[in-house]
Tab-separated table of C-alpha atoms in Angstrom:
chain	number	residue	atom	x	y	z
A	19	MET	CA	0.018	0.058	-0.030
A	20	SER	CA	1.110	3.691	0.000
A	21	GLY	CA	4.002	4.837	2.249
A	22	SER	CA	6.485	2.011	1.437
A	23	HIS	CA	9.327	4.544	1.407
A	24	ILE	CA	8.657	5.902	4.931
A	25	HIS	CA	11.863	5.634	7.045
A	26	ALA	CA	11.125	3.867	10.318
A	27	GLY	CA	13.529	4.338	13.140
A	28	HIS	CA	13.013	0.787	14.417
A	29	THR	CA	12.206	-2.603	13.186
A	30	ILE	CA	10.658	-5.434	15.238
A	31	HIS	CA	11.133	-8.779	13.639
A	32	LYS	CA	8.549	-11.419	13.576
A	33	HIS	CA	10.176	-13.693	15.921
A	34	HIS	CA	9.557	-11.052	18.582
A	35	HIS	CA	5.940	-12.125	19.089
A	36	HIS	CA	3.649	-13.407	21.922
A	37	HIS	CA	0.394	-15.240	22.249
A	38	GLY	CA	-2.223	-13.531	24.327
A	39	TRP	CA	-2.026	-10.302	26.494
A	40	ASP	CA	0.111	-10.221	29.556
A	41	ASN	CA	1.396	-7.015	31.271
A	42	SER	CA	4.356	-8.819	32.684
A	43	LEU	CA	5.857	-9.449	29.259
A	44	LYS	CA	9.265	-7.745	28.828
A	45	PRO	CA	9.079	-5.030	26.131
A	46	VAL	CA	11.188	-5.888	23.026
A	47	LEU	CA	11.560	-2.152	22.433
A	48	THR	CA	11.237	1.147	24.348
A	49	VAL	CA	10.542	4.366	22.356
A	50	ALA	CA	9.888	7.923	22.842
A	51	PRO	CA	6.517	9.305	21.660
A	52	GLY	CA	6.488	10.148	17.982
A	53	ALA	CA	8.644	7.026	17.126
A	54	VAL	CA	8.065	5.268	13.729
A	55	ILE	CA	8.333	1.545	13.787
A	56	ASP	CA	8.330	-1.310	11.298
A	57	LEU	CA	6.623	-4.460	12.452
A	58	GLU	CA	6.960	-7.871	10.761
A	59	THR	CA	3.965	-10.008	11.316
A	60	ILE	CA	3.161	-13.705	11.199
A	61	ASP	CA	-0.337	-14.671	9.814
A	62	SER	CA	-3.032	-15.511	12.262
A	63	SER	CA	-2.322	-19.310	11.939
A	64	GLY	CA	1.019	-18.485	13.562
A	65	GLY	CA	2.816	-19.474	10.359
A	66	GLN	CA	1.232	-23.018	10.261
A	67	ILE	CA	-0.883	-22.618	7.115
A	68	ASN	CA	1.244	-22.164	4.093
A	69	PRO	CA	0.411	-21.810	0.321
A	70	ASP	CA	0.665	-25.532	-0.157
A	71	TRP	CA	-2.009	-26.425	2.260
A	72	THR	CA	-5.277	-28.089	1.313
A	73	VAL	CA	-8.428	-28.578	3.384
A	74	ALA	CA	-7.041	-32.070	4.380
A	75	ASP	CA	-4.352	-30.269	6.334
A	76	MET	CA	-6.810	-28.280	8.431
A	77	GLY	CA	-7.064	-31.111	11.148
A	78	LYS	CA	-3.384	-30.423	12.150
A	79	LEU	CA	-3.925	-26.840	13.051
A	80	ASP	CA	-2.574	-26.170	16.530
A	81	PHE	CA	-4.803	-23.605	18.253
A	82	GLY	CA	-2.111	-22.855	20.835
A	83	LYS	CA	-0.240	-21.008	18.086
A	84	VAL	CA	-2.914	-18.867	16.509
A	85	ASN	CA	-3.050	-15.126	16.424
A	86	PRO	CA	0.428	-14.239	17.441
A	87	THR	CA	1.238	-10.517	17.850
A	88	THR	CA	4.538	-8.633	17.337
A	89	GLY	CA	5.772	-6.684	20.290
A	90	PRO	CA	5.259	-5.347	22.942
A	91	VAL	CA	6.540	-1.791	22.689
A	92	TYR	CA	6.964	0.381	25.669
A	93	VAL	CA	6.077	4.008	25.063
A	94	ASP	CA	7.956	6.308	27.426
A	95	GLY	CA	5.764	8.326	29.674
A	96	ALA	CA	2.471	6.452	28.910
A	97	GLU	CA	0.458	6.024	32.146
A	98	PRO	CA	-3.016	4.777	32.989
A	99	GLY	CA	-5.529	7.449	31.886
A	100	ASP	CA	-3.406	8.420	28.871
A	101	ALA	CA	-3.998	7.067	25.284
A	102	ILE	CA	-1.560	5.916	22.751
A	103	LYS	CA	-2.376	7.264	19.215
A	104	ILE	CA	-1.312	4.752	16.523
A	105	THR	CA	-1.024	6.145	13.040
A	106	LEU	CA	-1.100	3.225	10.410
A	107	MET	CA	1.356	4.577	7.930
A	108	ALA	CA	2.016	1.646	5.485
A	109	TYR	CA	1.304	-1.968	4.820
A	110	ARG	CA	3.742	-4.199	2.691
A	111	PRO	CA	1.634	-7.374	1.908
A	112	SER	CA	3.208	-10.716	0.971
A	113	GLY	CA	0.968	-11.577	-2.011
A	114	TRP	CA	-0.734	-14.625	-0.522
A	115	GLY	CA	-3.098	-15.430	2.086
A	116	TRP	CA	-5.880	-17.829	3.291
A	117	THR	CA	-9.455	-17.935	4.394
A	118	ALA	CA	-10.936	-20.998	6.231
A	119	ASN	CA	-13.957	-22.270	7.777
A	120	ILE	CA	-12.739	-23.612	11.101
A	121	PRO	CA	-15.296	-25.958	12.760
A	122	GLY	CA	-16.759	-24.628	15.943
A	123	PHE	CA	-15.719	-20.984	15.034
A	124	GLY	CA	-17.619	-18.326	13.051
A	125	LEU	CA	-21.205	-16.854	13.119
A	126	LEU	CA	-22.776	-19.883	11.482
A	127	ALA	CA	-20.719	-22.617	13.164
A	128	ASP	CA	-23.930	-24.664	13.794
A	129	GLN	CA	-24.601	-24.756	10.034
A	130	PHE	CA	-20.970	-25.210	8.754
A	131	LYS	CA	-19.478	-28.067	10.600
A	132	GLU	CA	-16.898	-29.269	7.930
A	133	PRO	CA	-13.589	-27.471	7.410
A	134	ALA	CA	-13.043	-25.436	4.290
A	135	LEU	CA	-9.945	-23.598	2.929
A	136	HIS	CA	-9.109	-21.285	0.112
A	137	ILE	CA	-5.486	-20.139	-0.620
A	138	TRP	CA	-5.375	-16.743	-2.261
A	139	LYS	CA	-2.734	-15.263	-4.557
A	140	TYR	CA	-2.502	-11.550	-5.296
A	141	ASP	CA	-0.235	-8.966	-6.764
A	142	ALA	CA	1.362	-7.384	-3.665
A	143	ASN	CA	2.259	-4.244	-5.653
A	144	ALA	CA	-0.858	-3.587	-7.603
A	145	LEU	CA	-3.223	-4.558	-4.735
A	146	ASP	CA	-6.124	-4.687	-7.033
A	147	THR	CA	-8.257	-7.871	-6.581
A	148	ALA	CA	-7.725	-11.459	-5.454
A	149	GLY	CA	-9.542	-14.248	-7.318
A	150	PHE	CA	-11.693	-16.809	-5.539
A	151	LYS	CA	-11.942	-20.121	-7.464
A	152	GLY	CA	-13.106	-18.448	-10.635
A	153	LEU	CA	-16.221	-17.267	-8.960
A	154	ALA	CA	-15.391	-13.873	-7.755
A	155	ASN	CA	-12.657	-11.190	-7.508
A	156	VAL	CA	-12.363	-9.470	-4.202
A	157	PRO	CA	-11.071	-5.958	-3.817
A	158	LEU	CA	-8.171	-5.784	-1.466
A	159	LYS	CA	-7.667	-3.410	1.465
A	160	PRO	CA	-4.857	-4.382	3.773
A	161	PHE	CA	-5.222	-3.787	7.505
A	162	ALA	CA	-4.309	-5.237	10.903
A	163	GLY	CA	-6.967	-7.110	12.677
A	164	THR	CA	-5.312	-7.137	16.057
A	165	ILE	CA	-3.929	-3.812	17.464
A	166	GLY	CA	-3.847	-3.501	21.255
A	167	LEU	CA	-2.220	-2.632	24.591
A	168	ALA	CA	-1.722	-4.731	27.683
A	169	PRO	CA	-4.659	-4.938	30.166
A	170	ALA	CA	-4.194	-3.932	33.754
A	171	GLU	CA	-5.454	-7.229	35.142
A	172	ALA	CA	-2.574	-9.542	35.935
A	173	GLY	CA	-1.886	-12.807	34.148
A	174	LEU	CA	-2.306	-14.167	30.594
A	175	HIS	CA	-5.360	-13.261	28.712
A	176	SER	CA	-6.523	-14.761	25.398
A	177	VAL	CA	-6.018	-12.791	22.349
A	178	VAL	CA	-9.235	-13.822	20.727
A	179	PRO	CA	-11.803	-11.542	22.276
A	180	PRO	CA	-11.221	-7.813	21.892
A	181	ARG	CA	-11.309	-5.704	25.107
A	182	ARG	CA	-11.155	-2.084	26.266
A	183	VAL	CA	-7.454	-1.664	25.352
A	184	GLY	CA	-8.104	-2.893	21.803
A	185	GLY	CA	-6.730	-6.211	20.625
A	186	ASN	CA	-8.507	-8.499	18.078
A	187	MET	CA	-11.027	-5.891	16.965
A	188	ASP	CA	-11.022	-7.015	13.325
A	189	ILE	CA	-12.114	-3.472	12.174
A	190	ARG	CA	-11.422	-3.435	8.395
A	191	ASP	CA	-10.945	0.434	8.428
A	192	MET	CA	-7.660	0.101	10.285
A	193	SER	CA	-6.046	0.632	6.832
A	194	VAL	CA	-3.407	3.152	5.601
A	195	GLY	CA	-3.861	6.583	7.097
A	196	THR	CA	-6.152	5.637	9.986
A	197	GLU	CA	-5.433	7.117	13.377
A	198	LEU	CA	-6.384	4.781	16.254
A	199	TYR	CA	-6.556	5.947	19.856
A	200	LEU	CA	-6.244	3.213	22.593
A	201	PRO	CA	-6.687	3.677	26.383
A	202	VAL	CA	-3.567	2.895	28.478
A	203	GLU	CA	-3.986	0.667	31.523
A	204	VAL	CA	-0.333	-0.043	32.364
A	205	ALA	CA	2.896	1.903	32.373
A	206	GLY	CA	4.279	2.180	28.802
A	207	GLY	CA	1.160	0.834	27.283
A	208	LEU	CA	2.781	-2.301	25.930
A	209	PHE	CA	1.696	-1.990	22.231
A	210	SER	CA	1.535	-5.112	19.974
A	211	LEU	CA	0.065	-5.766	16.465
A	212	GLY	CA	-0.718	-8.798	14.331
A	213	ASP	CA	-3.486	-10.658	12.545
A	214	THR	CA	-3.025	-8.872	9.232
A	215	HIS	CA	-5.565	-9.088	6.554
A	216	ALA	CA	-5.586	-8.344	2.833
A	217	ALA	CA	-9.313	-7.907	2.833
A	218	GLN	CA	-12.307	-8.379	5.175
A	219	GLY	CA	-16.013	-7.608	5.414
A	220	ASP	CA	-17.613	-5.884	8.383
A	221	GLY	CA	-18.341	-8.731	10.733
A	222	GLU	CA	-15.717	-11.220	9.533
A	223	VAL	CA	-18.569	-13.651	9.736
A	224	CYS	CA	-16.938	-17.014	8.993
A	225	GLY	CA	-14.154	-16.137	11.580
A	226	THR	CA	-11.404	-15.500	9.121
A	227	ALA	CA	-10.610	-12.810	6.555
A	228	ILE	CA	-7.999	-13.012	3.773
A	229	GLU	CA	-5.351	-13.835	6.357
A	230	SER	CA	-2.137	-12.614	4.960
A	231	PRO	CA	1.325	-11.980	6.496
A	232	MET	CA	2.714	-8.462	5.872
A	233	ASP	CA	4.920	-5.830	7.276
A	234	VAL	CA	3.491	-2.765	9.011
A	235	THR	CA	4.744	0.767	9.667
A	236	VAL	CA	3.158	2.687	12.550
A	237	LYS	CA	3.800	5.887	14.377
A	238	LEU	CA	3.176	5.903	18.098
A	239	ASP	CA	2.133	9.187	19.846
A	240	LEU	CA	1.134	9.771	23.394
A	241	VAL	CA	-2.044	11.707	24.407
A	242	LYS	CA	-1.718	12.589	28.156
A	243	GLY	CA	-4.970	12.452	30.117
A	244	ALA	CA	-7.200	11.335	27.360
A	245	ASN	CA	-9.436	9.149	29.692
A	246	LEU	CA	-10.924	7.089	26.961
A	247	LYS	CA	-13.503	4.556	27.873
A	248	PHE	CA	-12.952	2.427	24.754
A	249	PRO	CA	-10.854	2.721	21.437
A	250	ARG	CA	-11.736	5.299	18.937
A	251	PHE	CA	-10.370	6.025	15.492
A	252	ARG	CA	-10.402	8.539	12.593
A	253	THR	CA	-10.146	7.306	8.833
A	254	ALA	CA	-8.158	9.179	6.318
A	255	GLY	CA	-10.990	9.185	3.635
A	256	PRO	CA	-13.651	7.086	2.191
A	257	VAL	CA	-13.967	3.564	3.512
A	258	THR	CA	-16.278	1.658	1.151
A	259	LYS	CA	-15.409	3.231	-2.237
A	260	HIS	CA	-13.660	0.051	-3.471
A	261	LEU	CA	-16.932	-2.000	-3.013
A	262	ASP	CA	-19.611	0.460	-3.934
A	263	ALA	CA	-19.278	0.611	-7.681
A	264	LYS	CA	-22.098	-1.825	-8.825
A	265	GLY	CA	-24.402	-1.598	-5.715
A	266	TYR	CA	-25.262	-4.435	-3.328
A	267	ASP	CA	-27.561	-7.411	-2.803
A	268	VAL	CA	-28.936	-7.156	0.757
A	269	THR	CA	-30.549	-9.767	2.997
A	270	THR	CA	-31.961	-8.985	6.484
A	271	GLY	CA	-32.697	-10.720	9.783
A	272	ILE	CA	-35.527	-9.200	11.908
A	273	GLY	CA	-36.361	-9.976	15.553
A	274	THR	CA	-35.690	-9.260	19.195
A	275	ASP	CA	-32.054	-10.471	19.227
A	276	LEU	CA	-29.245	-8.795	17.257
A	277	MET	CA	-27.084	-11.976	17.190
A	278	GLU	CA	-30.003	-13.985	15.859
A	279	GLY	CA	-30.792	-11.302	13.355
A	280	ALA	CA	-27.116	-11.337	12.171
A	281	LYS	CA	-27.153	-15.018	11.796
A	282	ALA	CA	-30.347	-14.910	9.785
A	283	ALA	CA	-29.094	-12.090	7.503
A	284	VAL	CA	-25.880	-14.000	6.753
A	285	ALA	CA	-27.585	-17.316	6.208
A	286	GLY	CA	-30.092	-15.497	3.835
A	287	MET	CA	-27.142	-14.192	1.748
A	288	VAL	CA	-25.393	-17.626	1.647
A	289	GLU	CA	-28.676	-19.010	0.290
A	290	LEU	CA	-28.910	-16.128	-2.275
A	291	LEU	CA	-25.404	-16.700	-3.581
A	292	SER	CA	-25.837	-20.448	-3.793
A	293	LYS	CA	-29.087	-20.362	-5.618
A	294	ARG	CA	-28.584	-17.336	-7.931
A	295	HIS	CA	-24.809	-17.820	-8.784
A	296	GLY	CA	-24.282	-21.500	-8.171
A	297	ILE	CA	-21.620	-20.983	-5.468
A	298	PRO	CA	-21.340	-23.892	-2.970
A	299	PRO	CA	-22.612	-22.751	0.431
A	300	ALA	CA	-19.171	-23.103	2.253
A	301	ASP	CA	-17.564	-20.932	-0.449
A	302	ALA	CA	-20.436	-18.399	-0.299
A	303	TYR	CA	-19.965	-18.268	3.498
A	304	MET	CA	-16.239	-17.537	3.091
A	305	LEU	CA	-16.836	-14.939	0.462
A	306	CYS	CA	-19.340	-13.161	2.771
A	307	SER	CA	-16.605	-13.096	5.371
A	308	VAL	CA	-14.008	-11.392	3.181
A	309	CYS	CA	-16.083	-8.810	1.285
A	310	GLY	CA	-19.638	-8.507	2.628
A	311	ASP	CA	-20.816	-6.161	5.361
A	312	LEU	CA	-23.090	-6.729	8.410
A	313	ARG	CA	-24.924	-3.542	9.412
A	314	ILE	CA	-27.418	-2.696	12.154
A	315	SER	CA	-30.056	-0.897	10.184
A	316	GLU	CA	-32.544	-0.290	12.979
A	317	ILE	CA	-32.310	-0.613	16.775
A	318	VAL	CA	-35.113	1.600	17.977
A	319	ASP	CA	-38.323	0.127	16.934
A	320	MET	CA	-38.879	-2.188	19.770
A	321	PRO	CA	-39.170	-4.940	20.267
A	322	ASN	CA	-37.692	-5.976	16.807
A	323	TRP	CA	-34.403	-4.879	15.338
A	324	VAL	CA	-33.185	-5.201	11.840
A	325	VAL	CA	-29.730	-6.437	10.825
A	326	SER	CA	-28.829	-6.284	7.158
A	327	PHE	CA	-26.049	-8.067	5.155
A	328	TYR	CA	-24.681	-6.187	2.273
A	329	PHE	CA	-22.890	-8.221	-0.495
A	330	PRO	CA	-21.153	-6.105	-3.175
A	331	ARG	CA	-22.250	-7.106	-6.682
A	332	VAL	CA	-18.910	-5.869	-8.118
A	333	VAL	CA	-17.198	-8.860	-6.796
A	334	LEU	CA	-19.236	-11.139	-8.992
A	335	GLU	CA	-19.154	-9.092	-12.191
């Protein structure tokens, strides 16, 4: 992506990584506010899945090695009550990635119980689209799924759920130019980053995006006394332009429960893609995860709420 010529003052290599959040981890780097850092990342399988894998290999995936993050970085002067401002300056993608249905994981885990895997290849320089089995071409938008600080609570905490200090938020708009503010809970903040994606839809509904290792350049600034309750961010420009060109097909789920509504909306889109375009359901589910968007359309007309799933038609044309 843009910014590949930015000069970083520090590089953290991918072997400096950890699994889970723990405020007792020794920082691999201490920097002053304003520092620019290059981080090498490992994909969210922890380097287990490679371009030669097939679905038959999915059974050997070791979940103890998933979602490593590179770091942590200690920011001088950061104290509880402050915020660390992370400016996402550049992504240098690898040109390959993977998307999988992992049994027991994902929004429709009760409907998709068998493993599925797609290995993607894409042009890391052009960053245009990545092809999916001759069925679709998915526009690319690199970002980091996991960006976080260490929590105040002692001990080791799973990296899977996001939390107040960030972490595995899987927000696809953490792309080039975005400025993210994370609340600090421990001295130095202890910043780490990983789980880089070449593309993802809002919701990441099957549990994986285009999981793709890449190098990331960030700038770390300190905002004293910010007192944020939760993360907040500012994007550098439009966020959906790459998908809007041909409009959308939209399915909905309506009822008293947002989670059930979300499941119904996604299941409806899987059915639409299967019937209209002849896409096998598991493939449709993975496609929804990498390029479709879940939206809360209405949350005030009690007792029923509306969740919509937007699938970009440009992907199939």
